[in-house]
Amino acid sequence: MSWNKIPIKSRELQLIGTLNGGQSFRWTFDSHENIWTGIFAKTVWRLQEEDDCLKYIVLGSLLKKSDTEGGKHVDVYKNLLQNYFRLDVDLSNYYKTWSEKDDLFKSACVQFYGIRMLAQEPVENLFSFICSQNNHISRISSMVEKLCTHYGEKICEVNDISYYSFPDVDKLAQPKVESQLRELGFGYRAKFIKKSADQIVEWGGEEWFKGLRVKMYKDARTELMKLCGIGPKVADCICLMSLNHLDALPVDTHVFQIAAENYLPHLRGKKSVTEKMYTEIGDHFRNLYGDMAGWAHTVLFCADLKKFQQNDILEDIPQKRKKR
């Protein structure tokens, strides 16, 4: 299979910070080949960076034949990738503006350039972040893959590895899902997944999510928090990552520490984040960065993650992209 290319400057897209920074949990990296393999939109992808483009191969897809026949499949997949990485956003200009407003961002963006806010599918995003509660990335990834292999559709098999789509929400609303997930090691999250799936199906499924996209951010957040097991942080993750509310700002331990140490010193020493503190932190970043504050804060989040501070990870971030 030959590589397809999407023109994009190297400073506009950094795959390692974007795909391995806690947004999505279905991407793996081959450091020897400098290739990412992952799944979204019921399609299996291989991605590779170069100085002036993003290269991609489609390994398999469940897209309807009518969507890809007649030689137009390249454009369909190209559009999917462009939307997924929000490549219509001139990120360098935003980085420049954010750097002028904030010295911490200015320092962080030297290494963490080209961090993209993924435009994810809300069903996968929501249930992945239910799995993320009180969890670490490797275990979250394992749980997400279990959801896919048990309830998703098989897309293809490559080198004896089977790839599955993320399940539609109605599959997660089946009667035995909670007990099955408990047997698979999901613990209390099994109840949250099943009950949230039931609620979403009852409220209209995919159409319900479409309605949240056109609501005001705070109204969409309020609706999401009516779901079983969805608190403020997870609701903000969903708003930011899959509902196009780029002013949403999830506040977890990392973000709280960043805020307390660098912006809001009166929060230092606090042992828990109250609702008032959560709102204060979010409003501070929104006032600082503007209507895309959630995207800007994601760069700081990536820079703060311990795994990105380890030399072996930083060495994987190419100073110059490799041509092939």
PDB file of N, CA, C and O in Angstrom, residues 253-278:
ATOM      1  N   THR A 253      -5.939  16.678  38.795  1.00  0.00           N
ATOM      2  CA  THR A 253      -4.832  16.954  39.711  1.00  0.00           C
ATOM      3  C   THR A 253      -3.727  17.754  39.041  1.00  0.00           C
ATOM      4  O   THR A 253      -3.181  18.709  39.617  1.00  0.00           O
ATOM      5  N   HIS A 254      -3.383  17.367  37.795  1.00  0.00           N
ATOM      6  CA  HIS A 254      -2.321  18.078  37.074  1.00  0.00           C
ATOM      7  C   HIS A 254      -2.677  19.542  36.872  1.00  0.00           C
ATOM      8  O   HIS A 254      -1.865  20.441  37.124  1.00  0.00           O
ATOM      9  N   VAL A 255      -3.893  19.788  36.400  1.00  0.00           N
ATOM     10  CA  VAL A 255      -4.311  21.157  36.103  1.00  0.00           C
ATOM     11  C   VAL A 255      -4.412  21.974  37.387  1.00  0.00           C
ATOM     12  O   VAL A 255      -4.024  23.150  37.424  1.00  0.00           O
ATOM     13  N   PHE A 256      -4.914  21.352  38.454  1.00  0.00           N
ATOM     14  CA  PHE A 256      -4.980  22.049  39.744  1.00  0.00           C
ATOM     15  C   PHE A 256      -3.589  22.466  40.205  1.00  0.00           C
ATOM     16  O   PHE A 256      -3.377  23.611  40.645  1.00  0.00           O
ATOM     17  N   GLN A 257      -2.616  21.568  40.089  1.00  0.00           N
ATOM     18  CA  GLN A 257      -1.254  21.884  40.513  1.00  0.00           C
ATOM     19  C   GLN A 257      -0.634  22.972  39.650  1.00  0.00           C
ATOM     20  O   GLN A 257       0.061  23.857  40.154  1.00  0.00           O
ATOM     21  N   ILE A 258      -0.880  22.916  38.343  1.00  0.00           N
ATOM     22  CA  ILE A 258      -0.386  23.961  37.446  1.00  0.00           C
ATOM     23  C   ILE A 258      -0.954  25.321  37.869  1.00  0.00           C
ATOM     24  O   ILE A 258      -0.230  26.322  37.966  1.00  0.00           O
ATOM     25  N   ALA A 259      -2.264  25.347  38.140  1.00  0.00           N
ATOM     26  CA  ALA A 259      -2.922  26.602  38.511  1.00  0.00           C
ATOM     27  C   ALA A 259      -2.405  27.131  39.847  1.00  0.00           C
ATOM     28  O   ALA A 259      -2.099  28.327  39.983  1.00  0.00           O
ATOM     29  N   ALA A 260      -2.294  26.235  40.833  1.00  0.00           N
ATOM     30  CA  ALA A 260      -1.875  26.669  42.168  1.00  0.00           C
ATOM     31  C   ALA A 260      -0.432  27.159  42.193  1.00  0.00           C
ATOM     32  O   ALA A 260      -0.110  28.158  42.844  1.00  0.00           O
ATOM     33  N   GLU A 261       0.432  26.485  41.453  1.00  0.00           N
ATOM     34  CA  GLU A 261       1.851  26.833  41.481  1.00  0.00           C
ATOM     35  C   GLU A 261       2.180  28.059  40.649  1.00  0.00           C
ATOM     36  O   GLU A 261       3.126  28.796  40.957  1.00  0.00           O
ATOM     37  N   ASN A 262       1.396  28.309  39.608  1.00  0.00           N
ATOM     38  CA  ASN A 262       1.792  29.336  38.647  1.00  0.00           C
ATOM     39  C   ASN A 262       0.835  30.520  38.508  1.00  0.00           C
ATOM     40  O   ASN A 262       1.260  31.583  38.037  1.00  0.00           O
ATOM     41  N   TYR A 263      -0.413  30.354  38.914  1.00  0.00           N
ATOM     42  CA  TYR A 263      -1.391  31.393  38.642  1.00  0.00           C
ATOM     43  C   TYR A 263      -2.207  31.821  39.863  1.00  0.00           C
ATOM     44  O   TYR A 263      -2.507  32.994  40.026  1.00  0.00           O
ATOM     45  N   LEU A 264      -2.591  30.866  40.688  1.00  0.00           N
ATOM     46  CA  LEU A 264      -3.497  31.132  41.804  1.00  0.00           C
ATOM     47  C   LEU A 264      -2.862  30.638  43.106  1.00  0.00           C
ATOM     48  O   LEU A 264      -3.244  29.594  43.645  1.00  0.00           O
ATOM     49  N   PRO A 265      -1.878  31.368  43.623  1.00  0.00           N
ATOM     50  CA  PRO A 265      -1.100  30.884  44.781  1.00  0.00           C
ATOM     51  C   PRO A 265      -1.932  30.640  46.035  1.00  0.00           C
ATOM     52  O   PRO A 265      -1.518  29.843  46.895  1.00  0.00           O
ATOM     53  N   HIS A 266      -3.087  31.273  46.151  1.00  0.00           N
ATOM     54  CA  HIS A 266      -3.907  31.049  47.345  1.00  0.00           C
ATOM     55  C   HIS A 266      -4.486  29.635  47.389  1.00  0.00           C
ATOM     56  O   HIS A 266      -5.010  29.215  48.432  1.00  0.00           O
ATOM     57  N   LEU A 267      -4.370  28.886  46.273  1.00  0.00           N
ATOM     58  CA  LEU A 267      -4.864  27.505  46.259  1.00  0.00           C
ATOM     59  C   LEU A 267      -3.805  26.492  46.711  1.00  0.00           C
ATOM     60  O   LEU A 267      -4.112  25.316  46.875  1.00  0.00           O
ATOM     61  N   ARG A 268      -2.574  26.950  46.908  1.00  0.00           N
ATOM     62  CA  ARG A 268      -1.512  26.026  47.321  1.00  0.00           C
ATOM     63  C   ARG A 268      -1.826  25.427  48.679  1.00  0.00           C
ATOM     64  O   ARG A 268      -2.296  26.104  49.589  1.00  0.00           O
ATOM     65  N   GLY A 269      -1.567  24.139  48.796  1.00  0.00           N
ATOM     66  CA  GLY A 269      -1.797  23.441  50.057  1.00  0.00           C
ATOM     67  C   GLY A 269      -3.190  22.887  50.228  1.00  0.00           C
ATOM     68  O   GLY A 269      -3.451  22.135  51.172  1.00  0.00           O
ATOM     69  N   LYS A 270      -4.089  23.232  49.321  1.00  0.00           N
ATOM     70  CA  LYS A 270      -5.450  22.686  49.398  1.00  0.00           C
ATOM     71  C   LYS A 270      -5.417  21.199  49.048  1.00  0.00           C
ATOM     72  O   LYS A 270      -4.741  20.773  48.119  1.00  0.00           O
ATOM     73  N   LYS A 271      -6.144  20.402  49.797  1.00  0.00           N
ATOM     74  CA  LYS A 271      -6.093  18.950  49.622  1.00  0.00           C
ATOM     75  C   LYS A 271      -7.143  18.417  48.651  1.00  0.00           C
ATOM     76  O   LYS A 271      -7.030  17.293  48.174  1.00  0.00           O
ATOM     77  N   SER A 272      -8.156  19.191  48.383  1.00  0.00           N
ATOM     78  CA  SER A 272      -9.184  18.747  47.442  1.00  0.00           C
ATOM     79  C   SER A 272      -9.719  19.953  46.683  1.00  0.00           C
ATOM     80  O   SER A 272      -9.619  21.093  47.142  1.00  0.00           O
ATOM     81  N   VAL A 273     -10.280  19.666  45.508  1.00  0.00           N
ATOM     82  CA  VAL A 273     -10.806  20.727  44.650  1.00  0.00           C
ATOM     83  C   VAL A 273     -12.303  20.855  44.869  1.00  0.00           C
ATOM     84  O   VAL A 273     -13.062  19.951  44.525  1.00  0.00           O
ATOM     85  N   THR A 274     -12.718  21.965  45.449  1.00  0.00           N
ATOM     86  CA  THR A 274     -14.144  22.210  45.646  1.00  0.00           C
ATOM     87  C   THR A 274     -14.765  22.708  44.331  1.00  0.00           C
ATOM     88  O   THR A 274     -14.052  23.071  43.382  1.00  0.00           O
ATOM     89  N   GLU A 275     -16.090  22.741  44.299  1.00  0.00           N
ATOM     90  CA  GLU A 275     -16.777  23.237  43.103  1.00  0.00           C
ATOM     91  C   GLU A 275     -16.384  24.683  42.819  1.00  0.00           C
ATOM     92  O   GLU A 275     -16.171  25.078  41.663  1.00  0.00           O
ATOM     93  N   LYS A 276     -16.262  25.481  43.881  1.00  0.00           N
ATOM     94  CA  LYS A 276     -15.873  26.884  43.724  1.00  0.00           C
ATOM     95  C   LYS A 276     -14.469  27.010  43.147  1.00  0.00           C
ATOM     96  O   LYS A 276     -14.220  27.823  42.243  1.00  0.00           O
ATOM     97  N   MET A 277     -13.534  26.194  43.645  1.00  0.00           N
ATOM     98  CA  MET A 277     -12.163  26.224  43.149  1.00  0.00           C
ATOM     99  C   MET A 277     -12.105  25.756  41.696  1.00  0.00           C
ATOM    100  O   MET A 277     -11.363  26.318  40.882  1.00  0.00           O
ATOM    101  N   TYR A 278     -12.871  24.725  41.375  1.00  0.00           N
ATOM    102  CA  TYR A 278     -12.914  24.195  40.006  1.00  0.00           C
ATOM    103  C   TYR A 278     -13.334  25.302  39.033  1.00  0.00           C
ATOM    104  O   TYR A 278     -12.695  25.516  37.995  1.00  0.00           O
TER     105      TYR A 278
END
